[in-house]
Coordinates of C-alpha atoms in Angstrom, one line a residue:
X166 CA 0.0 0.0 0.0
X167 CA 1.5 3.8 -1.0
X168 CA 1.7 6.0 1.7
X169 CA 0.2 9.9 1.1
X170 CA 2.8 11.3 3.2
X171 CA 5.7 9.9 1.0
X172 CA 3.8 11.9 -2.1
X173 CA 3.0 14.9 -0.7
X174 CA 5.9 16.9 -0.6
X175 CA 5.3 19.3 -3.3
X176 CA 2.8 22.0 -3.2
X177 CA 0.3 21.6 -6.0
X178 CA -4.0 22.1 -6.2
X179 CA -4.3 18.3 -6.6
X180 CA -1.8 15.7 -6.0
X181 CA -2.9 12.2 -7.6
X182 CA -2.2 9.0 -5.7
X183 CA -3.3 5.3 -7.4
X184 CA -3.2 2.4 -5.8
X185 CA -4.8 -1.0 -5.7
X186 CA -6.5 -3.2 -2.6
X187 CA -7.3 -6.6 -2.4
X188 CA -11.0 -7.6 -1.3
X189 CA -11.8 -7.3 2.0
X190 CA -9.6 -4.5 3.0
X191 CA -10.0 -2.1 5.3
X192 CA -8.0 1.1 5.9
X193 CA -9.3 2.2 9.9
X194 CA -10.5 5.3 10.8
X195 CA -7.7 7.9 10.0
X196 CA -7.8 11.8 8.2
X197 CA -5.8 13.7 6.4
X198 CA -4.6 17.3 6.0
X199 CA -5.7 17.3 2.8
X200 CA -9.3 17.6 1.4
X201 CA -9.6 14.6 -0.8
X202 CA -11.8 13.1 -3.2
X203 CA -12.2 8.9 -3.1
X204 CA -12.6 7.3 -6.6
X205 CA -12.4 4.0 -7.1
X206 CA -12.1 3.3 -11.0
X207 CA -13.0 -0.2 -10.3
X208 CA -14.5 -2.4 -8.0
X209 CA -17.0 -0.7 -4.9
X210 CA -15.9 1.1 -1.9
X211 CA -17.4 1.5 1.4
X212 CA -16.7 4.9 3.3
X213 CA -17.6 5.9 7.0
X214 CA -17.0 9.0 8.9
X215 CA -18.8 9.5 12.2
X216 CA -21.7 10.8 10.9
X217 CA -22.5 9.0 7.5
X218 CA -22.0 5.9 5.8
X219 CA -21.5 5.9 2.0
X220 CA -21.4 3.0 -0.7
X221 CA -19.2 3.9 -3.9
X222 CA -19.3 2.6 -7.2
X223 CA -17.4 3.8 -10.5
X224 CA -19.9 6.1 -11.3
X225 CA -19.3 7.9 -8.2
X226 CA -16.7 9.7 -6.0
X227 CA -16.5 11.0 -2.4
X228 CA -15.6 14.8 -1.3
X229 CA -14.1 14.4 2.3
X230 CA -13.0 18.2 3.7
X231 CA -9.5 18.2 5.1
X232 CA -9.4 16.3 8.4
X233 CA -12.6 14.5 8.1
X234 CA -11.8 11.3 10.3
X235 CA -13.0 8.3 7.7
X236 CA -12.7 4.2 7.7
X237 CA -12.1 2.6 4.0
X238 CA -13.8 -0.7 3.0
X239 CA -13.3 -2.9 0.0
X240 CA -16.1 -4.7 -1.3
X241 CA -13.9 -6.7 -3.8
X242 CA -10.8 -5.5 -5.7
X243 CA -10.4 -1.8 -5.9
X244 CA -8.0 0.3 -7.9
X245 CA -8.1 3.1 -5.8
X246 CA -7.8 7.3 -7.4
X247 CA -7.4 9.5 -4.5
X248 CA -6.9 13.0 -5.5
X249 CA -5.3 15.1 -2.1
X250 CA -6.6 18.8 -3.2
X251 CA -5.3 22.1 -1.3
X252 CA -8.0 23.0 1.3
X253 CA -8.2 26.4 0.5
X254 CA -9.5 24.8 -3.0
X255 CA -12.7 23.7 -0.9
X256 CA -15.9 25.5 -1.4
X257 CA -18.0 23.3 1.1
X258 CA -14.8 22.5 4.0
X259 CA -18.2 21.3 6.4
X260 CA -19.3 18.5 4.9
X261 CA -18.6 15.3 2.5
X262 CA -20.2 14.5 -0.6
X263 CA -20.9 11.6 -3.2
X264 CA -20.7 13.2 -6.6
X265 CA -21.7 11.7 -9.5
X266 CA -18.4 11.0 -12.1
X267 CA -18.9 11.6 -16.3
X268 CA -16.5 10.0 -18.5
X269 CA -14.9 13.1 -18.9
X270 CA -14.3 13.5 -15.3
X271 CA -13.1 9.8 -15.1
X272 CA -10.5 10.6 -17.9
X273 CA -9.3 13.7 -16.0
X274 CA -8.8 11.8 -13.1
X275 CA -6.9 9.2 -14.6
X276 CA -4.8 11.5 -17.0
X277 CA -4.0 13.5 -13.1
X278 CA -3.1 10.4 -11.6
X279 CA -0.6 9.9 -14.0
X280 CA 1.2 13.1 -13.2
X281 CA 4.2 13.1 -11.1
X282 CA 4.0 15.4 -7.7
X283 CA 6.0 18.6 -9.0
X284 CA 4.3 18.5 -12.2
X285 CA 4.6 21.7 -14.4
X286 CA 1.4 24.4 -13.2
X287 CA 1.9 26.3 -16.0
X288 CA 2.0 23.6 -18.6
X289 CA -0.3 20.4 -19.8
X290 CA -0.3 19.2 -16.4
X291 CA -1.6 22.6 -14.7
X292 CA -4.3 23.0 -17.3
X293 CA -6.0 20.1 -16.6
X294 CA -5.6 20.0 -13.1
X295 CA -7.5 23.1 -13.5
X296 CA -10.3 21.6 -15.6
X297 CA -10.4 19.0 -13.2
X298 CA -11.4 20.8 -10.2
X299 CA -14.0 23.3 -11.9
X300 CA -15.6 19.8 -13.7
X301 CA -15.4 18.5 -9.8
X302 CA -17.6 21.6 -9.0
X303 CA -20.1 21.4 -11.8
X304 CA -20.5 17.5 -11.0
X305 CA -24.9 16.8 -8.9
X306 CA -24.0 15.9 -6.1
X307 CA -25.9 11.3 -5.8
X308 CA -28.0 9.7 -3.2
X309 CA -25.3 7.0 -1.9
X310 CA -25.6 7.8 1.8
X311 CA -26.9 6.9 5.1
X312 CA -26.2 9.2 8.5
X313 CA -25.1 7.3 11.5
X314 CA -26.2 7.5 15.4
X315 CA -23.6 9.0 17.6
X316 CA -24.2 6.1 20.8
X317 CA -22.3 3.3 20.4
X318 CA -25.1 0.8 20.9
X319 CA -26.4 2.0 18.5
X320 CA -23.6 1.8 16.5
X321 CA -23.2 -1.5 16.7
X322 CA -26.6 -2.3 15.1
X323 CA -26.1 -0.2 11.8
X324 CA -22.6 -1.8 11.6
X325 CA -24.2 -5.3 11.3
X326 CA -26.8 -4.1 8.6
X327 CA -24.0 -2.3 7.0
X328 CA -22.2 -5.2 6.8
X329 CA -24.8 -7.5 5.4
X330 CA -27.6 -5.6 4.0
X331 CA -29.6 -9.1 4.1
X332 CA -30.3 -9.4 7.3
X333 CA -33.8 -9.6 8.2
X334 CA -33.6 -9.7 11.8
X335 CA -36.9 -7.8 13.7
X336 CA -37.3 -4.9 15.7
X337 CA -36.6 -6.7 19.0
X338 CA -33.8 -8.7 17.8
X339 CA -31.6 -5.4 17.0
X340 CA -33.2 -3.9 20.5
X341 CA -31.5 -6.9 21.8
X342 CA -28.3 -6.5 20.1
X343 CA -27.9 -2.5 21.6
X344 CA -29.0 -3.8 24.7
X345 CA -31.8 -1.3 25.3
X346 CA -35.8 -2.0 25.3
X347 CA -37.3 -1.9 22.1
X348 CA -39.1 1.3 23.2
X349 CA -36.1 3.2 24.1
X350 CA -34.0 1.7 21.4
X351 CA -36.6 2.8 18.6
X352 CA -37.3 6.5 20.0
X353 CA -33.0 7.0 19.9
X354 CA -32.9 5.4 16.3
X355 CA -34.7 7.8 15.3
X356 CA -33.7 10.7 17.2
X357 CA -30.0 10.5 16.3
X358 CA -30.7 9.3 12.4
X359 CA -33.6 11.1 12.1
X360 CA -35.3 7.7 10.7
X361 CA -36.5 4.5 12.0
X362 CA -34.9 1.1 12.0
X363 CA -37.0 0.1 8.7
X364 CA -36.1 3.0 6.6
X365 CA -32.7 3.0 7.6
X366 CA -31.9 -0.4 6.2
X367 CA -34.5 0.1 3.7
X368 CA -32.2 2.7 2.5
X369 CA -29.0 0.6 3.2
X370 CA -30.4 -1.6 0.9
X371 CA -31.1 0.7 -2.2
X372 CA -27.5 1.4 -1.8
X373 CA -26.2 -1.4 -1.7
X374 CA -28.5 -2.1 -4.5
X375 CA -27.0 0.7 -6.6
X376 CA -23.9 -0.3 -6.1
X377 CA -24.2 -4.4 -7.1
X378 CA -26.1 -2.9 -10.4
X379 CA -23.4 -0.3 -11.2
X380 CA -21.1 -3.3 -11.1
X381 CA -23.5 -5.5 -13.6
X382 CA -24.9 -8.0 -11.1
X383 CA -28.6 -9.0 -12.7
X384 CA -31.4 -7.6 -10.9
X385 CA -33.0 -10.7 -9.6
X386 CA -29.4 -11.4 -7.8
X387 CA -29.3 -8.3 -6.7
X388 CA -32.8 -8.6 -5.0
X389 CA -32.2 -11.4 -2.9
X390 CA -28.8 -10.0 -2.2
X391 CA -30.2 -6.9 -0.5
X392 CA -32.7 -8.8 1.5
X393 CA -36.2 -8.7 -1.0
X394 CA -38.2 -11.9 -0.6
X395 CA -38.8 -11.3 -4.4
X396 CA -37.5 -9.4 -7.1
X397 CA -41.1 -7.7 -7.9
X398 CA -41.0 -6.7 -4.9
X399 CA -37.1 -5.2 -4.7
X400 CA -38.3 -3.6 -8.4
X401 CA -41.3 -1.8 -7.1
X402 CA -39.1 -0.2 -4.3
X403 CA -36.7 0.8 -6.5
X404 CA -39.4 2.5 -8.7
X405 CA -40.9 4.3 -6.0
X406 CA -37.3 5.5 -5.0
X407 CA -35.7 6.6 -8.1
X408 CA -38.3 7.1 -10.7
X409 CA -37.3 3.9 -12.8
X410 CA -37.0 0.6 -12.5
X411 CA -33.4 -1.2 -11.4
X412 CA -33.1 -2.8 -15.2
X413 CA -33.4 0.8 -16.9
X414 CA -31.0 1.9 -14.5
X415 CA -28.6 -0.4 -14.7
X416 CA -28.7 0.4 -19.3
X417 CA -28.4 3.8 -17.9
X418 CA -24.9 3.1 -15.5
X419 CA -23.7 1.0 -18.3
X420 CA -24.0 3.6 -21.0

């Protein structure tokens, strides 16, 4: 594994790193002094700060604002694009984002990764470096997040659903697993996620769901993956979400 610190010597905007991780990874909770965005150009990423979980596929990257503390997991092989940006280069330094990633941002990434750390800033390399961050700033922002509780015990139950989507254990059961009564344990759920248990791994689900299509897993996999007893029923939530069925979005993503 490449370490930043050994690549960021040089002052520049954006300093590319590339790397590649084996599946099952995981990189612990650590920051940086730089604001950086997370692409993976293959393979899907997990991502959690202590506030928000997020699921990233190709088609997406993350914004995390200098010194956000964050925990890296590999779904299977990843090659890994980080791009460490100046933090004065940060519009929004209060909060991450998953952005949605064009071709043409994907090529700009990849052509920046291949640039050396004191590359020239008023030649090729500066240019596009340039065109990079103002077509990071024009990038809609994509619904692959969940927040996440502050207590601990209640930590530990979104950690298991995170961690297999699947899992249809009840109410009680995950009352049991944060050790409180299913009364308080319900009113906090929803107090500190500002949802209930249901449509929090309902929407752990959907993005996992995104994430398995993005890659080119067939929908009826992908239902019973994520926990649906069928895949009419994992399609009509999926409507209802995002306004199209998972097969159309899955031509779309592959376009």
């Amino acid at each position: 594994m490449k370490r930043s610190a050994d690549y960021l010597t040089t002052q520049r905007p954006v300093i590319a790193l590339q790397d590649e991780y084996p599946a099952g990874f995981v990189d612990p909770f650590h920051s940086h002094q730089h604001t950086q965005l997370l692409y993976a150009s293959a393979g899907v990423m997990s991502v959690v700060t202590d506030r928000t979980s997020f699921v990233l596929p190709p088609q997406r990257a993350l914004w995390l604002p200098a010194g956000t503390p964050h925990e890296v997991s590999c779904r299977g092989p990843v090659s890994l694009r980080t791009l460490y940006i100046d933090p004065v280069r940060d519009r929004q330094p209060d909060g991450c984002r998953v952005i949605e990633v064009s071709d043409f941002l994907r090529a700009l990434i990849l052509e920046t990764a291949s640039f050396p750390p004191d590359y020239d800033l008023e030649g090729r390399e500066g240019r596009i470096v340039a065109l990079l961050l103002d077509e990071i700033e024009r990038m809609p922002n994509a619904p692959y997040e969940v927040r996440m509780p502050v207590d601990e015990r209640l930590l530990r139950v979104c950690r298991a659903i995170l961690a297999e989507p699947s899992d249809n254990r009840d109410l009680d059961d995950w009352a049991r697993l944060a050790g409180m009564s299913r009364r308080t344990f319900t009113r906090l759920f929803k107090q500190e996620t500002g949802m209930g248990v249901a449509v929090w791994r309902q929407q752990v689900r959907l993005m996992e769901a995104l994430s398995l299509l993005a890659s080119g897993r067939p929908v009826t996999l992908v239902a019973f993956d994520v926990g649906y007893d069928s895949p009419s029923a994992f399609t009509a939530m999926f409507h209802r979400t995002f306004g199209v069925p998972p097969s159309l979005y899955q031509m779309r993503e592959g376009s």
